[in-house]
Amino acid sequence: MSRNTKINALLLLVVAALAVLPLALGLGDHKEEPFTGADAEAETAITELQPDYEPWFSPLYEPPSGEIESALFALQAALGAGVLAYYFGVRRGRRQGEARALAKTGDAVDAEGGAVDTADAGTSVPSAPAPGSKDA
């Protein structure tokens, strides 16, 4: 196994453990809603500490149910992942294109070992015969 394969397998194992361990260990069993987000946890803590607290702002849109809120959050995450994947794909494509362009210019060498001007690669100019040849 190569080094990268070992690292990838280890990372996959860690991610799986992070997903399974909270469920297996029963974390959050003592709560009414065990896996609520940090926003709900913060709101609960604030109302316990200061019951007369008045928020500065209110949300622009309040989804009618928790399922719709989760769906909107998943949509937002998917759009963000798509933008990041597009950006990294474009970067990789540019890098590969540059590498191919450099490889083409590096491969353009004539029979005597001299470099060929790639700007004129599509046109051929007849050269004068070498001295002492039959064509001279």
Backbone as a chain_set.jsonl record, in Angstrom:
{"seq": "MSRNTKINALLLLVVAALAVLPLALGLGDHKEEPFTGADAEAETAITELQPDYEPWFSPLYEPPSGEIESALFALQAALGAGVLAYYFGVRRGRRQGEARALAKTGDAVDAEGGAVDTADAGTSVPSAPAPGSKDA", "coords": {"N": [[0.837, -1.177, 0.0], [0.509, 2.209, -0.823], [1.813, 5.301, 0.514], [-0.024, 7.455, 0.376], [-2.432, 6.048, 0.118], [-2.591, 4.795, 2.592], [-2.84, 7.04, 4.283], [-5.262, 8.105, 3.342], [-7.008, 5.997, 3.996], [-6.785, 6.028, 6.788], [-7.824, 8.59, 7.354], [-10.455, 8.227, 6.447], [-11.313, 6.309, 8.266], [-11.204, 7.801, 10.648], [-13.176, 9.756, 10.132], [-15.439, 8.115, 9.937], [-15.474, 7.149, 12.561], [-15.988, 9.511, 13.964], [-18.582, 9.96, 13.155], [-19.986, 7.717, 14.073], [-19.365, 7.214, 16.801], [-20.635, 9.197, 18.623], [-23.302, 8.334, 18.457], [-23.102, 5.649, 19.258], [-22.092, 5.852, 21.85], [-24.138, 7.088, 23.12], [-24.362, 9.82, 23.479], [-25.995, 12.765, 24.342], [-28.389, 11.634, 25.049], [-29.77, 12.4, 27.29], [-31.118, 14.678, 26.635], [-33.962, 16.473, 25.26], [-34.04, 17.01, 22.507], [-31.548, 15.598, 21.065], [-29.505, 16.133, 19.096], [-29.407, 18.868, 18.289], [-28.645, 22.002, 16.673], [-25.893, 24.38, 17.142], [-26.931, 26.924, 17.355], [-29.485, 26.632, 18.508], [-28.731, 25.559, 20.967], [-27.283, 27.711, 22.052], [-29.281, 29.637, 22.221], [-30.964, 28.441, 24.132], [-29.24, 28.42, 26.361], [-28.863, 31.182, 26.761], [-31.481, 32.09, 27.352], [-31.852, 30.738, 29.743], [-29.92, 31.886, 31.401], [-30.471, 34.674, 31.261], [-33.534, 35.531, 31.378], [-35.036, 37.764, 30.524], [-33.848, 38.687, 28.272], [-33.566, 40.46, 25.224], [-33.461, 39.914, 21.819], [-31.29, 41.468, 19.382], [-31.677, 41.429, 16.652], [-33.959, 40.014, 14.258], [-34.718, 37.0, 12.426], [-34.668, 37.128, 8.805], [-36.202, 35.382, 7.335], [-38.271, 32.924, 8.517], [-38.387, 29.554, 8.541], [-41.206, 27.362, 8.068], [-41.098, 24.825, 9.296], [-38.939, 22.456, 10.999], [-37.919, 20.571, 9.246], [-37.948, 21.809, 6.75], [-36.163, 23.827, 7.266], [-33.84, 22.3, 7.662], [-33.605, 21.231, 5.093], [-33.109, 23.547, 3.58], [-30.672, 24.279, 4.683], [-29.118, 22.086, 3.88], [-29.248, 22.45, 1.122], [-27.859, 24.87, 0.907], [-25.326, 24.014, 1.777], [-24.73, 22.173, -0.261], [-24.62, 23.85, -2.515], [-22.421, 25.444, -1.798], [-20.403, 23.48, -1.709], [-20.432, 22.755, -4.399], [-19.524, 25.136, -5.625], [-16.941, 25.297, -4.547], [-15.851, 22.885, -5.578], [-15.984, 23.403, -8.325], [-14.192, 25.588, -8.496], [-11.722, 24.396, -7.662], [-11.542, 22.454, -9.65], [-11.276, 24.007, -11.991], [-8.852, 25.244, -11.413], [-7.14, 22.998, -11.389], [-7.462, 22.089, -14.013], [-6.381, 24.248, -15.46], [-3.732, 24.095, -14.592], [-3.031, 21.572, -15.616], [-3.349, 22.104, -18.331], [-1.337, 24.016, -18.733], [0.875, 22.405, -18.211], [0.697, 20.581, -20.308], [1.062, 22.317, -22.468], [3.677, 23.165, -21.999], [4.943, 20.715, -22.279], [4.516, 20.195, -24.974], [6.022, 22.246, -26.212], [8.5, 21.51, -25.296], [8.837, 19.06, -26.571], [9.092, 19.737, -29.177], [11.486, 19.45, -31.133], [13.985, 19.497, -33.588], [15.433, 17.158, -36.03], [18.254, 17.304, -35.877], [18.637, 17.949, -33.263], [18.34, 20.531, -32.566], [16.348, 23.237, -31.347], [13.004, 23.778, -32.384], [11.221, 26.511, -33.662], [8.265, 27.057, -32.245], [6.287, 28.775, -32.977], [6.271, 28.863, -35.69], [5.539, 26.321, -36.307], [3.531, 25.194, -37.873], [4.188, 25.831, -40.458], [6.464, 25.095, -43.057], [9.739, 25.735, -44.021], [11.751, 25.48, -46.799], [15.074, 24.313, -46.561], [18.44, 25.235, -47.42], [20.514, 23.054, -49.396], [22.951, 20.913, -47.892], [26.482, 21.613, -47.919], [28.476, 19.793, -50.225], [26.694, 17.753, -50.753], [24.604, 15.725, -52.963], [22.6, 17.289, -53.971], [23.647, 19.835, -54.139]], "CA": [[0.0, 0.0, 0.0], [1.303, 3.432, -0.88], [1.661, 6.215, 1.652], [-1.276, 8.189, 0.208], [-3.537, 5.13, 0.386], [-2.654, 4.623, 4.047], [-3.36, 8.283, 4.858], [-6.677, 8.187, 2.995], [-7.724, 4.998, 4.793], [-6.817, 6.527, 8.16], [-8.778, 9.702, 7.396], [-11.793, 7.654, 6.316], [-11.602, 5.671, 9.546], [-11.46, 8.867, 11.624], [-14.485, 10.338, 9.812], [-16.454, 7.134, 10.324], [-15.527, 7.12, 14.027], [-16.657, 10.734, 14.4], [-20.009, 9.852, 12.862], [-20.608, 6.596, 14.782], [-19.132, 7.233, 18.248], [-21.676, 9.87, 19.417], [-24.496, 7.489, 18.5], [-22.814, 4.427, 20.01], [-21.877, 6.173, 23.264], [-25.368, 7.638, 23.684], [-24.212, 11.235, 23.815], [-27.195, 13.537, 24.089], [-29.609, 10.89, 25.396], [-30.471, 13.07, 28.377], [-31.786, 15.865, 26.107], [-35.189, 16.249, 24.507], [-33.575, 16.957, 21.111], [-30.128, 15.36, 21.337], [-28.536, 16.606, 18.126], [-29.764, 20.177, 17.748], [-27.493, 22.808, 16.282], [-25.298, 25.278, 18.123], [-27.81, 28.078, 17.525], [-30.518, 26.279, 19.482], [-28.06, 25.402, 22.263], [-26.957, 29.052, 22.534], [-30.552, 30.281, 22.591], [-31.397, 27.841, 25.394], [-28.356, 28.889, 27.43], [-29.119, 32.603, 27.0], [-32.765, 32.245, 28.038], [-31.697, 30.253, 31.118], [-29.124, 32.842, 32.165], [-31.144, 35.973, 31.294], [-34.864, 35.32, 30.785], [-35.578, 38.988, 29.944], [-32.989, 39.111, 27.145], [-34.265, 40.831, 23.992], [-32.504, 39.84, 20.697], [-31.105, 42.701, 18.616], [-32.185, 41.232, 15.299], [-34.808, 38.849, 14.042], [-34.397, 36.417, 11.116], [-35.416, 37.649, 7.664], [-37.16, 34.347, 6.945], [-38.395, 31.844, 9.489], [-39.017, 28.402, 7.883], [-42.373, 26.878, 8.813], [-40.822, 23.618, 10.084], [-37.537, 22.073, 11.11], [-37.521, 19.81, 8.057], [-37.648, 22.777, 5.68], [-34.923, 24.49, 7.673], [-32.753, 21.358, 7.362], [-33.47, 21.14, 3.635], [-32.448, 24.78, 3.117], [-29.274, 24.192, 5.097], [-28.462, 21.11, 2.998], [-29.109, 23.107, -0.183], [-26.77, 25.835, 1.039], [-24.075, 23.251, 1.832], [-24.489, 21.602, -1.593], [-24.179, 24.941, -3.392], [-21.059, 25.79, -1.401], [-19.514, 22.404, -2.165], [-20.345, 22.861, -5.854], [-18.66, 26.272, -5.962], [-15.551, 24.905, -4.242], [-15.42, 21.856, -6.531], [-15.757, 24.083, -9.607], [-12.957, 26.369, -8.382], [-10.564, 23.507, -7.666], [-11.482, 21.822, -10.972], [-10.723, 24.981, -12.935], [-7.418, 25.385, -11.097], [-6.42, 21.799, -11.833], [-7.48, 22.094, -15.474], [-5.392, 25.234, -15.928], [-2.398, 23.553, -14.334], [-2.785, 20.499, -16.58], [-3.184, 22.738, -19.639], [-0.003, 24.605, -18.775], [1.843, 21.314, -18.289], [0.652, 20.057, -21.68], [1.67, 23.313, -23.352], [5.126, 23.094, -21.797], [5.415, 19.443, -22.843], [4.528, 20.345, -26.432], [7.164, 23.071, -26.612], [9.7, 20.736, -25.005], [8.946, 17.966, -27.535], [9.299, 20.271, -30.524], [12.92, 19.499, -31.403], [14.199, 18.929, -34.927], [16.233, 15.932, -36.12], [19.64, 17.534, -35.464], [18.709, 18.251, -31.834], [18.106, 21.949, -32.343], [14.966, 23.555, -31.019], [12.182, 24.296, -33.461], [10.387, 27.625, -33.259], [6.899, 26.532, -32.271], [5.392, 29.747, -33.589], [6.23, 28.51, -37.104], [5.449, 24.862, -36.377], [2.604, 24.796, -38.917], [4.748, 26.131, -41.782], [7.812, 24.569, -43.248], [10.542, 26.524, -44.95], [12.814, 24.604, -47.316], [16.42, 24.786, -46.234], [19.432, 25.063, -48.487], [21.195, 21.767, -49.259], [24.234, 20.948, -47.204], [27.621, 21.59, -48.855], [29.033, 18.486, -50.522], [25.663, 16.761, -50.996], [24.273, 15.58, -54.36], [21.696, 18.355, -54.369], [24.331, 21.124, -54.198]], "C": [[0.883, 1.242, 0.0], [0.993, 4.316, 0.326], [0.336, 6.972, 1.572], [-2.483, 7.311, 0.502], [-3.698, 4.916, 1.885], [-3.253, 5.856, 4.716], [-4.855, 8.407, 4.573], [-7.514, 7.204, 3.805], [-7.844, 5.453, 6.247], [-7.814, 7.672, 8.305], [-10.219, 9.206, 7.294], [-12.227, 6.985, 7.621], [-11.933, 6.712, 10.616], [-12.831, 9.491, 11.385], [-15.603, 9.385, 10.218], [-16.596, 7.078, 11.845], [-16.24, 8.364, 14.563], [-18.164, 10.677, 14.158], [-20.688, 8.807, 13.75], [-20.476, 6.714, 16.304], [-20.204, 8.001, 19.039], [-22.963, 9.049, 19.516], [-24.279, 6.266, 19.371], [-22.666, 4.703, 21.507], [-23.106, 6.794, 23.915], [-25.24, 9.086, 24.092], [-25.488, 11.98, 23.444], [-28.475, 12.821, 24.442], [-30.434, 11.59, 26.475], [-31.259, 14.295, 27.901], [-33.056, 15.48, 25.357], [-34.884, 16.124, 23.014], [-32.059, 16.813, 21.157], [-29.146, 15.999, 20.351], [-28.971, 17.911, 17.473], [-28.498, 20.959, 17.458], [-27.014, 23.728, 17.388], [-26.175, 26.5, 18.362], [-28.877, 27.802, 18.582], [-29.924, 26.128, 20.878], [-27.755, 26.774, 22.868], [-28.223, 29.778, 22.991], [-31.061, 29.751, 23.928], [-30.554, 28.353, 26.56], [-28.631, 30.348, 27.768], [-30.425, 32.79, 27.754], [-32.725, 31.706, 29.472], [-30.956, 31.264, 31.971], [-29.829, 34.187, 32.335], [-32.512, 35.851, 30.627], [-35.448, 36.565, 30.113], [-34.746, 39.515, 28.769], [-33.827, 39.348, 25.893], [-33.252, 40.771, 22.838], [-32.453, 41.163, 19.929], [-31.757, 42.605, 17.25], [-33.134, 40.04, 15.274], [-34.494, 38.294, 12.651], [-35.254, 37.039, 10.008], [-36.506, 36.673, 7.237], [-37.141, 33.246, 7.991], [-39.097, 30.67, 8.809], [-40.169, 27.866, 8.733], [-42.111, 25.621, 9.643], [-39.325, 23.334, 10.096], [-37.03, 21.316, 9.891], [-37.155, 20.748, 6.912], [-36.361, 23.517, 5.997], [-33.715, 23.595, 7.371], [-32.519, 21.237, 5.863], [-32.772, 22.373, 3.072], [-30.968, 24.779, 3.491], [-28.507, 23.219, 4.208], [-28.267, 21.691, 1.605], [-27.962, 24.106, -0.176], [-25.416, 25.115, 1.056], [-23.729, 22.671, 0.468], [-24.013, 22.675, -2.569], [-22.743, 25.353, -3.071], [-20.053, 24.75, -1.856], [-19.348, 22.449, -3.674], [-19.434, 23.99, -6.296], [-17.201, 25.919, -5.698], [-15.03, 23.865, -5.235], [-15.147, 22.476, -7.897], [-14.436, 24.849, -9.579], [-11.722, 25.467, -8.456], [-10.429, 22.77, -8.998], [-10.886, 22.748, -12.017], [-9.233, 25.156, -12.679], [-6.613, 24.201, -11.609], [-6.361, 21.74, -13.356], [-6.478, 23.077, -16.057], [-3.966, 24.707, -15.754], [-2.051, 22.452, -15.329], [-2.589, 21.065, -17.984], [-1.813, 23.366, -19.791], [1.058, 23.517, -18.916], [1.871, 20.725, -19.696], [1.306, 21.027, -22.655], [3.182, 23.29, -23.222], [5.695, 21.808, -22.384], [5.474, 19.529, -24.358], [5.731, 21.153, -26.883], [8.468, 22.343, -26.335], [9.916, 19.614, -25.995], [9.269, 18.453, -28.939], [10.794, 20.5, -30.756], [13.151, 18.85, -32.758], [15.187, 17.766, -34.894], [17.661, 16.129, -35.652], [19.76, 17.876, -33.986], [18.514, 19.72, -31.548], [16.633, 22.19, -32.086], [14.251, 24.122, -32.236], [11.357, 25.44, -32.908], [8.941, 27.175, -33.38], [5.914, 27.525, -32.855], [5.225, 29.436, -35.072], [6.062, 27.011, -37.295], [4.532, 24.397, -37.501], [3.152, 25.034, -40.324], [6.131, 25.542, -41.886], [8.515, 25.404, -44.319], [11.639, 25.614, -45.477], [14.172, 25.194, -46.977], [17.345, 24.511, -47.407], [20.126, 23.727, -48.307], [22.544, 21.941, -48.588], [25.356, 20.92, -48.198], [28.165, 20.169, -49.013], [27.978, 17.434, -50.768], [25.348, 16.715, -52.491], [23.419, 16.75, -54.84], [22.41, 19.697, -54.561], [24.783, 21.506, -55.561]], "O": [[1.874, 1.317, 0.727], [0.027, 4.087, 1.054], [-0.355, 7.118, 2.581], [-3.462, 7.785, 1.078], [-4.82, 4.862, 2.39], [-4.081, 5.731, 5.618], [-5.629, 8.772, 5.458], [-8.61, 7.542, 4.25], [-8.894, 5.279, 6.866], [-8.567, 7.717, 9.277], [-11.102, 9.716, 7.983], [-13.385, 7.094, 8.022], [-12.856, 6.512, 11.406], [-13.573, 9.73, 12.338], [-16.608, 9.815, 10.784], [-17.708, 6.972, 12.362], [-17.012, 8.271, 15.517], [-18.933, 11.292, 14.896], [-21.841, 8.988, 14.14], [-21.403, 6.343, 17.025], [-20.655, 7.487, 20.063], [-23.636, 9.069, 20.547], [-25.162, 5.882, 20.137], [-23.066, 3.885, 22.334], [-23.123, 7.006, 25.127], [-25.96, 9.535, 24.984], [-25.995, 11.827, 22.333], [-29.557, 13.339, 24.168], [-31.646, 11.397, 26.563], [-31.995, 14.89, 28.688], [-33.217, 14.352, 24.89], [-35.407, 15.236, 22.34], [-31.353, 17.815, 21.276], [-28.045, 16.374, 20.754], [-28.914, 18.049, 16.251], [-27.416, 20.619, 17.937], [-27.648, 23.842, 18.437], [-26.166, 27.058, 19.46], [-29.137, 28.64, 19.446], [-30.546, 26.525, 21.863], [-27.948, 26.977, 24.067], [-28.228, 30.448, 24.023], [-31.536, 30.521, 24.763], [-31.087, 28.683, 27.62], [-28.632, 30.717, 28.943], [-30.477, 33.571, 28.705], [-33.483, 32.167, 30.325], [-31.312, 31.484, 33.129], [-29.795, 34.777, 33.415], [-32.624, 36.053, 29.418], [-36.279, 36.435, 29.215], [-34.925, 40.652, 28.332], [-34.688, 38.539, 25.546], [-32.267, 41.508, 22.868], [-33.449, 41.882, 19.841], [-32.322, 43.578, 16.75], [-33.106, 39.179, 16.154], [-34.049, 39.042, 11.781], [-36.401, 37.423, 10.233], [-37.594, 37.081, 6.829], [-36.082, 32.702, 8.303], [-40.29, 30.765, 8.522], [-40.116, 27.908, 9.962], [-42.834, 25.371, 10.607], [-38.557, 23.893, 9.313], [-35.853, 21.406, 9.542], [-36.181, 20.52, 6.194], [-35.563, 23.799, 5.104], [-32.692, 24.073, 6.883], [-31.377, 21.15, 5.412], [-31.932, 22.254, 2.18], [-30.12, 25.222, 2.716], [-27.37, 23.495, 3.825], [-27.237, 21.454, 0.973], [-27.187, 24.182, -1.13], [-24.467, 25.567, 0.415], [-22.563, 22.673, 0.074], [-23.102, 22.434, -3.362], [-21.944, 25.584, -3.979], [-18.972, 25.093, -2.334], [-18.254, 22.212, -4.186], [-18.655, 23.829, -7.236], [-16.328, 26.203, -6.519], [-13.887, 23.958, -5.683], [-14.175, 22.109, -8.557], [-13.65, 24.772, -10.524], [-10.792, 25.739, -9.215], [-9.312, 22.489, -9.432], [-10.077, 22.318, -12.839], [-8.44, 25.211, -13.619], [-5.54, 24.371, -12.19], [-5.33, 21.382, -13.927], [-5.802, 22.771, -17.039], [-3.117, 24.85, -16.633], [-0.928, 22.391, -15.831], [-1.759, 20.567, -18.744], [-1.192, 23.266, -20.849], [2.028, 23.685, -19.655], [2.939, 20.406, -20.219], [2.023, 20.608, -23.565], [3.894, 23.386, -24.222], [6.8, 21.806, -22.925], [6.396, 18.987, -24.968], [6.396, 20.777, -27.849], [9.445, 22.533, -27.059], [11.06, 19.236, -26.249], [9.674, 17.666, -29.795], [11.295, 21.613, -30.592], [12.593, 17.792, -33.053], [15.718, 17.433, -33.834], [18.241, 15.208, -35.077], [20.871, 18.075, -33.494], [18.523, 20.122, -30.384], [15.776, 21.439, -32.553], [14.842, 24.862, -33.023], [10.842, 25.346, -31.794], [8.448, 26.938, -34.483], [4.796, 27.141, -33.198], [4.174, 29.707, -35.652], [6.412, 26.484, -38.351], [4.733, 23.307, -38.037], [2.621, 24.483, -41.287], [6.877, 25.498, -40.908], [7.951, 25.723, -45.366], [12.385, 25.032, -44.69], [14.395, 26.4, -47.088], [17.067, 23.672, -48.264], [20.317, 23.293, -47.171], [23.189, 22.983, -48.707], [25.229, 20.272, -49.237], [28.293, 19.436, -48.033], [28.341, 16.277, -50.982], [25.791, 17.597, -53.226], [23.514, 17.152, -56.0], [21.809, 20.622, -55.107], [25.372, 22.572, -55.739]]}, "num_chains": 1, "name": "protein.A"}
